[in-house]
PDB file of N, CA and C in Angstrom:
ATOM      1  N   UNK E  23     -19.104  -9.680 -16.832  1.00 51.00           N
ATOM      2  CA  UNK E  23     -17.765  -9.813 -16.193  1.00 51.00           C
ATOM      3  C   UNK E  23     -17.158  -8.336 -15.922  1.00 51.00           C
ATOM      4  N   UNK E  24     -16.819  -7.984 -14.645  1.00 51.00           N
ATOM      5  CA  UNK E  24     -16.397  -6.696 -14.324  1.00 51.00           C
ATOM      6  C   UNK E  24     -15.145  -6.281 -15.192  1.00 51.00           C
ATOM      7  N   UNK E  25     -14.987  -4.891 -15.518  1.00 55.00           N
ATOM      8  CA  UNK E  25     -13.832  -4.450 -15.999  1.00 55.00           C
ATOM      9  C   UNK E  25     -12.791  -4.149 -15.063  1.00 55.00           C
ATOM     10  N   UNK E  26     -11.612  -3.903 -15.480  1.00 53.00           N
ATOM     11  CA  UNK E  26     -10.507  -3.566 -14.528  1.00 53.00           C
ATOM     12  C   UNK E  26     -10.752  -2.125 -13.941  1.00 53.00           C
ATOM     13  N   UNK E  27     -11.648  -1.384 -14.529  1.00 61.00           N
ATOM     14  CA  UNK E  27     -11.891   0.084 -13.845  1.00 61.00           C
ATOM     15  C   UNK E  27     -13.041  -0.010 -12.903  1.00 61.00           C
ATOM     16  N   UNK E  28     -13.786  -1.087 -12.933  1.00 67.00           N
ATOM     17  CA  UNK E  28     -14.792  -1.265 -11.904  1.00 67.00           C
ATOM     18  C   UNK E  28     -14.179  -1.505 -10.593  1.00 67.00           C
ATOM     19  N   UNK E  29     -14.742  -0.873  -9.587  1.00 71.00           N
ATOM     20  CA  UNK E  29     -14.239  -1.008  -8.194  1.00 71.00           C
ATOM     21  C   UNK E  29     -15.605  -1.196  -7.171  1.00 71.00           C
ATOM     22  N   UNK E  30     -15.233  -1.924  -6.266  1.00 86.00           N
ATOM     23  CA  UNK E  30     -16.423  -2.155  -5.201  1.00 86.00           C
ATOM     24  C   UNK E  30     -16.171  -0.933  -4.248  1.00 86.00           C
ATOM     25  N   UNK E  31     -15.214  -0.097  -4.284  1.00 89.00           N
ATOM     26  CA  UNK E  31     -15.237   1.006  -3.332  1.00 89.00           C
ATOM     27  C   UNK E  31     -15.741   2.239  -4.073  1.00 89.00           C
ATOM     28  N   UNK E  32     -16.805   2.978  -3.346  1.00 93.00           N
ATOM     29  CA  UNK E  32     -17.119   4.191  -3.813  1.00 93.00           C
ATOM     30  C   UNK E  32     -16.476   5.421  -3.234  1.00 93.00           C
ATOM     31  N   UNK E  33     -15.827   6.088  -4.213  1.00 94.00           N
ATOM     32  CA  UNK E  33     -15.098   7.231  -3.740  1.00 94.00           C
ATOM     33  C   UNK E  33     -15.885   8.449  -3.885  1.00 94.00           C
ATOM     34  N   UNK E  34     -15.574   9.643  -2.920  1.00 95.00           N
ATOM     35  CA  UNK E  34     -14.695   9.557  -1.747  1.00 95.00           C
ATOM     36  C   UNK E  34     -15.063   8.632  -0.516  1.00 95.00           C
ATOM     37  N   UNK E  35     -14.336   8.115   0.193  1.00 96.00           N
ATOM     38  CA  UNK E  35     -14.707   7.214   1.317  1.00 96.00           C
ATOM     39  C   UNK E  35     -13.564   7.371   2.506  1.00 96.00           C
ATOM     40  N   UNK E  36     -14.193   7.068   3.629  1.00 96.00           N
ATOM     41  CA  UNK E  36     -13.168   6.839   4.699  1.00 96.00           C
ATOM     42  C   UNK E  36     -12.707   5.214   4.476  1.00 96.00           C
ATOM     43  N   UNK E  37     -11.436   5.073   4.333  1.00 97.00           N
ATOM     44  CA  UNK E  37     -10.810   3.850   4.116  1.00 97.00           C
ATOM     45  C   UNK E  37      -9.844   3.429   5.501  1.00 97.00           C
ATOM     46  N   UNK E  38     -10.116   2.154   5.966  1.00 98.00           N
ATOM     47  CA  UNK E  38      -9.139   1.810   6.958  1.00 98.00           C
ATOM     48  C   UNK E  38      -8.000   0.998   6.446  1.00 98.00           C
ATOM     49  N   UNK E  39      -6.857   1.542   6.759  1.00 98.00           N
ATOM     50  CA  UNK E  39      -5.608   0.722   6.228  1.00 98.00           C
ATOM     51  C   UNK E  39      -4.726   0.190   7.486  1.00 98.00           C
ATOM     52  N   UNK E  40      -4.383  -1.035   7.373  1.00 99.00           N
ATOM     53  CA  UNK E  40      -3.771  -1.672   8.556  1.00 99.00           C
ATOM     54  C   UNK E  40      -2.319  -1.813   8.148  1.00 99.00           C
ATOM     55  N   UNK E  41      -1.412  -1.275   9.197  1.00 99.00           N
ATOM     56  CA  UNK E  41      -0.099  -1.298   8.940  1.00 99.00           C
ATOM     57  C   UNK E  41       0.616  -2.192  10.107  1.00 99.00           C
ATOM     58  N   UNK E  42       1.581  -3.027   9.900  1.00 98.00           N
ATOM     59  CA  UNK E  42       2.155  -3.823  10.848  1.00 98.00           C
ATOM     60  C   UNK E  42       3.711  -3.491  10.644  1.00 98.00           C
ATOM     61  N   UNK E  43       4.205  -3.019  11.733  1.00 98.00           N
ATOM     62  CA  UNK E  43       5.741  -2.717  11.673  1.00 98.00           C
ATOM     63  C   UNK E  43       6.544  -2.812  12.997  1.00 98.00           C
ATOM     64  N   UNK E  44       7.703  -2.617  13.103  1.00 95.00           N
ATOM     65  CA  UNK E  44       8.496  -2.681  14.309  1.00 95.00           C
ATOM     66  C   UNK E  44       8.179  -1.788  15.320  1.00 95.00           C
ATOM     67  N   UNK E  45       8.027  -2.158  16.424  1.00 97.00           N
ATOM     68  CA  UNK E  45       7.526  -1.487  17.545  1.00 97.00           C
ATOM     69  C   UNK E  45       8.762  -0.514  18.205  1.00 97.00           C
ATOM     70  N   UNK E  46       9.083   0.444  17.492  1.00 98.00           N
ATOM     71  CA  UNK E  46      10.277   1.220  17.939  1.00 98.00           C
ATOM     72  C   UNK E  46       9.743   2.575  18.084  1.00 98.00           C
ATOM     73  N   UNK E  47      10.589   3.417  18.831  1.00 98.00           N
ATOM     74  CA  UNK E  47      10.317   4.891  18.928  1.00 98.00           C
ATOM     75  C   UNK E  47      10.310   5.413  17.584  1.00 98.00           C
ATOM     76  N   UNK E  48       9.197   6.186  17.389  1.00 97.00           N
ATOM     77  CA  UNK E  48       9.080   7.006  15.983  1.00 97.00           C
ATOM     78  C   UNK E  48       8.342   6.292  14.969  1.00 97.00           C
ATOM     79  N   UNK E  49       7.803   5.061  15.084  1.00 98.00           N
ATOM     80  CA  UNK E  49       7.225   4.343  14.273  1.00 98.00           C
ATOM     81  C   UNK E  49       5.750   4.927  14.056  1.00 98.00           C
ATOM     82  N   UNK E  50       5.076   5.191  15.029  1.00 98.00           N
ATOM     83  CA  UNK E  50       3.688   5.702  15.021  1.00 98.00           C
ATOM     84  C   UNK E  50       3.677   7.206  14.289  1.00 98.00           C
ATOM     85  N   UNK E  51       4.562   7.950  14.871  1.00 98.00           N
ATOM     86  CA  UNK E  51       4.632   9.338  14.247  1.00 98.00           C
ATOM     87  C   UNK E  51       4.987   9.340  12.787  1.00 98.00           C
ATOM     88  N   UNK E  52       5.934   8.367  12.332  1.00 98.00           N
ATOM     89  CA  UNK E  52       6.266   8.287  10.881  1.00 98.00           C
ATOM     90  C   UNK E  52       5.007   7.909  10.007  1.00 98.00           C
ATOM     91  N   UNK E  53       4.246   6.863  10.613  1.00 98.00           N
ATOM     92  CA  UNK E  53       3.215   6.470   9.788  1.00 98.00           C
ATOM     93  C   UNK E  53       2.051   7.498   9.747  1.00 98.00           C
ATOM     94  N   UNK E  54       1.817   8.258  10.804  1.00 98.00           N
ATOM     95  CA  UNK E  54       0.894   9.437  10.850  1.00 98.00           C
ATOM     96  C   UNK E  54       1.303  10.353   9.871  1.00 98.00           C
ATOM     97  N   UNK E  55       2.647  10.721   9.762  1.00 98.00           N
ATOM     98  CA  UNK E  55       3.028  11.732   9.125  1.00 98.00           C
ATOM     99  C   UNK E  55       2.972  11.339   7.569  1.00 98.00           C
ATOM    100  N   UNK E  56       3.271  10.289   7.248  1.00 98.00           N
ATOM    101  CA  UNK E  56       3.307   9.792   5.895  1.00 98.00           C
ATOM    102  C   UNK E  56       1.766   9.528   5.503  1.00 98.00           C
ATOM    103  N   UNK E  57       0.887   9.082   6.246  1.00 98.00           N
ATOM    104  CA  UNK E  57      -0.573   9.255   5.854  1.00 98.00           C
ATOM    105  C   UNK E  57      -1.195  10.632   5.716  1.00 98.00           C
ATOM    106  N   UNK E  58      -0.809  11.504   6.573  1.00 98.00           N
ATOM    107  CA  UNK E  58      -1.162  12.921   6.525  1.00 98.00           C
ATOM    108  C   UNK E  58      -0.636  13.489   5.171  1.00 98.00           C
ATOM    109  N   UNK E  59       0.331  12.967   4.502  1.00 98.00           N
ATOM    110  CA  UNK E  59       0.596  13.503   3.083  1.00 98.00           C
ATOM    111  C   UNK E  59      -0.430  13.342   2.170  1.00 98.00           C
ATOM    112  N   UNK E  60      -1.331  12.179   2.320  1.00 97.00           N
ATOM    113  CA  UNK E  60      -2.315  11.848   1.642  1.00 97.00           C
ATOM    114  C   UNK E  60      -3.609  12.352   2.013  1.00 97.00           C
ATOM    115  N   UNK E  61      -3.777  12.435   3.280  1.00 97.00           N
ATOM    116  CA  UNK E  61      -5.048  12.958   3.904  1.00 97.00           C
ATOM    117  C   UNK E  61      -4.662  14.035   5.129  1.00 97.00           C
ATOM    118  N   UNK E  62      -4.547  15.160   4.599  1.00 97.00           N
ATOM    119  CA  UNK E  62      -4.004  16.204   5.603  1.00 97.00           C
ATOM    120  C   UNK E  62      -5.067  16.416   6.771  1.00 97.00           C
ATOM    121  N   UNK E  63      -6.360  15.896   6.685  1.00 96.00           N
ATOM    122  CA  UNK E  63      -7.252  16.087   7.578  1.00 96.00           C
ATOM    123  C   UNK E  63      -7.263  14.857   8.649  1.00 96.00           C
ATOM    124  N   UNK E  64      -6.431  13.905   8.475  1.00 97.00           N
ATOM    125  CA  UNK E  64      -6.399  12.654   9.364  1.00 97.00           C
ATOM    126  C   UNK E  64      -6.026  12.973  10.799  1.00 97.00           C
ATOM    127  N   UNK E  65      -6.917  12.628  11.731  1.00 95.00           N
ATOM    128  CA  UNK E  65      -7.034  12.911  12.932  1.00 95.00           C
ATOM    129  C   UNK E  65      -6.057  11.899  13.752  1.00 95.00           C
ATOM    130  N   UNK E  66      -5.092  12.145  14.282  1.00 96.00           N
ATOM    131  CA  UNK E  66      -4.325  11.170  15.111  1.00 96.00           C
ATOM    132  C   UNK E  66      -5.136  10.481  16.184  1.00 96.00           C
ATOM    133  N   UNK E  67      -6.032  11.181  16.725  1.00 95.00           N
ATOM    134  CA  UNK E  67      -6.896  10.448  17.756  1.00 95.00           C
ATOM    135  C   UNK E  67      -7.681   9.441  17.280  1.00 95.00           C
ATOM    136  N   UNK E  68      -7.770   9.184  15.909  1.00 94.00           N
ATOM    137  CA  UNK E  68      -8.624   7.987  15.327  1.00 94.00           C
ATOM    138  C   UNK E  68      -7.722   6.814  15.159  1.00 94.00           C
ATOM    139  N   UNK E  69      -6.377   6.935  15.364  1.00 97.00           N
ATOM    140  CA  UNK E  69      -5.513   5.990  15.144  1.00 97.00           C
ATOM    141  C   UNK E  69      -5.695   4.831  16.124  1.00 97.00           C
ATOM    142  N   UNK E  70      -5.718   3.492  15.731  1.00 98.00           N
ATOM    143  CA  UNK E  70      -5.808   2.368  16.604  1.00 98.00           C
ATOM    144  C   UNK E  70      -4.455   1.703  16.614  1.00 98.00           C
ATOM    145  N   UNK E  71      -4.114   1.233  17.778  1.00 98.00           N
ATOM    146  CA  UNK E  71      -2.707   0.624  18.050  1.00 98.00           C
ATOM    147  C   UNK E  71      -3.024  -0.667  18.786  1.00 98.00           C
ATOM    148  N   UNK E  72      -2.214  -1.813  18.236  1.00 98.00           N
ATOM    149  CA  UNK E  72      -2.290  -3.191  18.863  1.00 98.00           C
ATOM    150  C   UNK E  72      -0.795  -3.820  18.886  1.00 98.00           C
ATOM    151  N   UNK E  73      -0.317  -3.812  19.976  1.00 98.00           N
ATOM    152  CA  UNK E  73       1.070  -4.383  19.969  1.00 98.00           C
ATOM    153  C   UNK E  73       1.052  -6.000  19.828  1.00 98.00           C
ATOM    154  N   UNK E  74       1.949  -6.567  19.213  1.00 97.00           N
ATOM    155  CA  UNK E  74       2.097  -8.079  19.120  1.00 97.00           C
ATOM    156  C   UNK E  74       2.161  -8.679  20.509  1.00 97.00           C
ATOM    157  N   UNK E  75       2.006 -10.012  20.627  1.00 97.00           N
ATOM    158  CA  UNK E  75       2.011 -10.677  21.954  1.00 97.00           C
ATOM    159  C   UNK E  75       3.441 -10.414  22.575  1.00 97.00           C
ATOM    160  N   UNK E  76       4.465 -10.453  21.957  1.00 97.00           N
ATOM    161  CA  UNK E  76       5.905 -10.325  22.468  1.00 97.00           C
ATOM    162  C   UNK E  76       6.141  -8.827  22.505  1.00 97.00           C
ATOM    163  N   UNK E  77       5.454  -7.935  21.827  1.00 96.00           N
ATOM    164  CA  UNK E  77       5.799  -6.452  21.872  1.00 96.00           C
ATOM    165  C   UNK E  77       6.789  -6.100  20.871  1.00 96.00           C
ATOM    166  N   UNK E  78       7.215  -6.951  20.086  1.00 97.00           N
ATOM    167  CA  UNK E  78       8.290  -6.646  19.001  1.00 97.00           C
ATOM    168  C   UNK E  78       7.578  -5.945  17.796  1.00 97.00           C
ATOM    169  N   UNK E  79       6.323  -6.044  17.599  1.00 98.00           N
ATOM    170  CA  UNK E  79       5.602  -5.435  16.454  1.00 98.00           C
ATOM    171  C   UNK E  79       4.535  -4.546  16.917  1.00 98.00           C
ATOM    172  N   UNK E  80       4.065  -3.576  16.135  1.00 99.00           N
ATOM    173  CA  UNK E  80       2.879  -2.978  16.358  1.00 99.00           C
ATOM    174  C   UNK E  80       2.049  -2.790  15.202  1.00 99.00           C
ATOM    175  N   UNK E  81       0.698  -3.104  15.405  1.00 99.00           N
ATOM    176  CA  UNK E  81      -0.202  -3.092  14.310  1.00 99.00           C
ATOM    177  C   UNK E  81      -0.919  -1.802  14.495  1.00 99.00           C
ATOM    178  N   UNK E  82      -1.223  -0.890  13.422  1.00 99.00           N
ATOM    179  CA  UNK E  82      -1.906   0.313  13.323  1.00 99.00           C
ATOM    180  C   UNK E  82      -2.915   0.305  12.448  1.00 99.00           C
ATOM    181  N   UNK E  83      -4.028   0.924  12.674  1.00 99.00           N
ATOM    182  CA  UNK E  83      -5.290   0.950  11.836  1.00 99.00           C
ATOM    183  C   UNK E  83      -5.303   2.624  11.551  1.00 99.00           C
ATOM    184  N   UNK E  84      -5.072   2.982  10.367  1.00 98.00           N
ATOM    185  CA  UNK E  84      -5.245   4.400   9.952  1.00 98.00           C
ATOM    186  C   UNK E  84      -6.459   4.493   9.016  1.00 98.00           C
ATOM    187  N   UNK E  85      -7.474   5.151   9.385  1.00 97.00           N
ATOM    188  CA  UNK E  85      -8.602   5.477   8.661  1.00 97.00           C
ATOM    189  C   UNK E  85      -8.453   6.786   7.906  1.00 97.00           C
ATOM    190  N   UNK E  86      -8.191   6.745   6.629  1.00 98.00           N
ATOM    191  CA  UNK E  86      -7.980   7.914   5.754  1.00 98.00           C
ATOM    192  C   UNK E  86      -9.073   8.222   4.827  1.00 98.00           C
ATOM    193  N   UNK E  87      -9.366   9.485   4.560  1.00 97.00           N
ATOM    194  CA  UNK E  87     -10.044   9.852   3.414  1.00 97.00           C
ATOM    195  C   UNK E  87      -9.463   9.761   2.120  1.00 97.00           C
ATOM    196  N   UNK E  88     -10.135   8.958   1.319  1.00 97.00           N
ATOM    197  CA  UNK E  88      -9.491   8.763  -0.044  1.00 97.00           C
ATOM    198  C   UNK E  88     -10.412   9.175  -1.031  1.00 97.00           C
ATOM    199  N   UNK E  89     -10.000   9.874  -2.101  1.00 96.00           N
ATOM    200  CA  UNK E  89     -10.749  10.443  -3.212  1.00 96.00           C
ATOM    201  C   UNK E  89     -10.787   9.504  -4.632  1.00 96.00           C
ATOM    202  N   UNK E  90      -9.892   8.660  -4.729  1.00 96.00           N
ATOM    203  CA  UNK E  90      -9.824   7.996  -5.988  1.00 96.00           C
ATOM    204  C   UNK E  90      -8.851   6.550  -5.800  1.00 96.00           C
ATOM    205  N   UNK E  91      -8.910   5.861  -6.612  1.00 96.00           N
ATOM    206  CA  UNK E  91      -8.078   4.550  -6.445  1.00 96.00           C
ATOM    207  C   UNK E  91      -6.540   4.983  -6.617  1.00 96.00           C
ATOM    208  N   UNK E  92      -6.160   6.032  -7.463  1.00 97.00           N
ATOM    209  CA  UNK E  92      -4.800   6.255  -7.501  1.00 97.00           C
ATOM    210  C   UNK E  92      -4.240   6.759  -6.285  1.00 97.00           C
ATOM    211  N   UNK E  93      -4.939   7.616  -5.436  1.00 97.00           N
ATOM    212  CA  UNK E  93      -4.529   8.114  -4.268  1.00 97.00           C
ATOM    213  C   UNK E  93      -4.283   7.005  -3.353  1.00 97.00           C
ATOM    214  N   UNK E  94      -5.349   6.005  -3.272  1.00 97.00           N
ATOM    215  CA  UNK E  94      -5.117   4.843  -2.324  1.00 97.00           C
ATOM    216  C   UNK E  94      -3.994   3.866  -2.752  1.00 97.00           C
ATOM    217  N   UNK E  95      -3.850   3.891  -4.032  1.00 97.00           N
ATOM    218  CA  UNK E  95      -2.698   2.942  -4.340  1.00 97.00           C
ATOM    219  C   UNK E  95      -1.255   3.638  -4.203  1.00 97.00           C
ATOM    220  N   UNK E  96      -1.114   4.976  -4.167  1.00 98.00           N
ATOM    221  CA  UNK E  96      -0.021   5.685  -3.969  1.00 98.00           C
ATOM    222  C   UNK E  96       0.213   5.572  -2.330  1.00 98.00           C
ATOM    223  N   UNK E  97      -0.926   5.649  -1.721  1.00 98.00           N
ATOM    224  CA  UNK E  97      -0.540   5.584  -0.116  1.00 98.00           C
ATOM    225  C   UNK E  97      -0.108   4.211   0.170  1.00 98.00           C
ATOM    226  N   UNK E  98      -0.555   3.097  -0.357  1.00 98.00           N
ATOM    227  CA  UNK E  98      -0.273   1.693  -0.101  1.00 98.00           C
ATOM    228  C   UNK E  98       1.272   1.665  -0.606  1.00 98.00           C
ATOM    229  N   UNK E  99       1.493   2.087  -1.501  1.00 98.00           N
ATOM    230  CA  UNK E  99       2.982   2.098  -2.104  1.00 98.00           C
ATOM    231  C   UNK E  99       3.887   2.841  -0.949  1.00 98.00           C
ATOM    232  N   UNK E 100       3.541   4.081  -0.717  1.00 98.00           N
ATOM    233  CA  UNK E 100       4.448   4.815   0.333  1.00 98.00           C
ATOM    234  C   UNK E 100       4.482   4.078   1.697  1.00 98.00           C
ATOM    235  N   UNK E 101       3.634   3.557   2.150  1.00 98.00           N
ATOM    236  CA  UNK E 101       3.564   2.883   3.446  1.00 98.00           C
ATOM    237  C   UNK E 101       4.292   1.514   3.242  1.00 98.00           C
ATOM    238  N   UNK E 102       4.242   0.732   2.324  1.00 98.00           N
ATOM    239  CA  UNK E 102       4.936  -0.466   2.034  1.00 98.00           C
ATOM    240  C   UNK E 102       6.484  -0.224   1.762  1.00 98.00           C
ATOM    241  N   UNK E 103       6.798   0.910   1.137  1.00 98.00           N
ATOM    242  CA  UNK E 103       8.162   1.266   0.995  1.00 98.00           C
ATOM    243  C   UNK E 103       8.941   1.671   2.284  1.00 98.00           C
ATOM    244  N   UNK E 104       8.480   2.088   3.342  1.00 98.00           N
ATOM    245  CA  UNK E 104       8.924   2.503   4.483  1.00 98.00           C
ATOM    246  C   UNK E 104       9.710   1.317   5.138  1.00 98.00           C
ATOM    247  N   UNK E 105      10.969   1.582   5.625  1.00 97.00           N
ATOM    248  CA  UNK E 105      11.715   0.675   6.222  1.00 97.00           C
ATOM    249  C   UNK E 105      11.446   0.034   7.482  1.00 97.00           C
ATOM    250  N   UNK E 106      10.526   0.637   8.245  1.00 97.00           N
ATOM    251  CA  UNK E 106       9.938   0.102   9.558  1.00 97.00           C
ATOM    252  C   UNK E 106       8.663  -0.737   9.216  1.00 97.00           C
ATOM    253  N   UNK E 107       8.169  -0.698   8.116  1.00 98.00           N
ATOM    254  CA  UNK E 107       6.819  -1.497   7.825  1.00 98.00           C
ATOM    255  C   UNK E 107       7.105  -2.909   7.422  1.00 98.00           C
ATOM    256  N   UNK E 108       6.462  -3.849   7.963  1.00 98.00           N
ATOM    257  CA  UNK E 108       6.288  -5.234   7.519  1.00 98.00           C
ATOM    258  C   UNK E 108       5.382  -5.564   6.439  1.00 98.00           C
ATOM    259  N   UNK E 109       4.094  -5.258   6.835  1.00 98.00           N
ATOM    260  CA  UNK E 109       2.878  -5.392   6.116  1.00 98.00           C
ATOM    261  C   UNK E 109       1.918  -4.398   5.949  1.00 98.00           C
ATOM    262  N   UNK E 110       1.295  -4.086   4.850  1.00 98.00           N
ATOM    263  CA  UNK E 110       0.145  -3.177   4.736  1.00 98.00           C
ATOM    264  C   UNK E 110      -0.933  -4.016   4.237  1.00 98.00           C
ATOM    265  N   UNK E 111      -2.216  -3.863   4.825  1.00 97.00           N
ATOM    266  CA  UNK E 111      -3.324  -4.473   4.398  1.00 97.00           C
ATOM    267  C   UNK E 111      -4.372  -3.515   4.131  1.00 97.00           C
TER     268      UNK E 111
END
């Protein structure tokens, strides 16, 4: 049986994080700025964007370089706490 410290992710790695939030001015920039606090080398050109059918929401895929589980968890918490964010996967 795996222990809690076992992980299927091998660090360091490029890890895609999906963020769904309100499609408002500044959302993309805010998410990039937040993610770059955890991965300063994050290239904005790698960001993928997908608007919802009605255009009210915007889905982003940020691929960040993570070095350990703690860094990844902290990034998820920071993104989830942002007021414009609805879901982080």
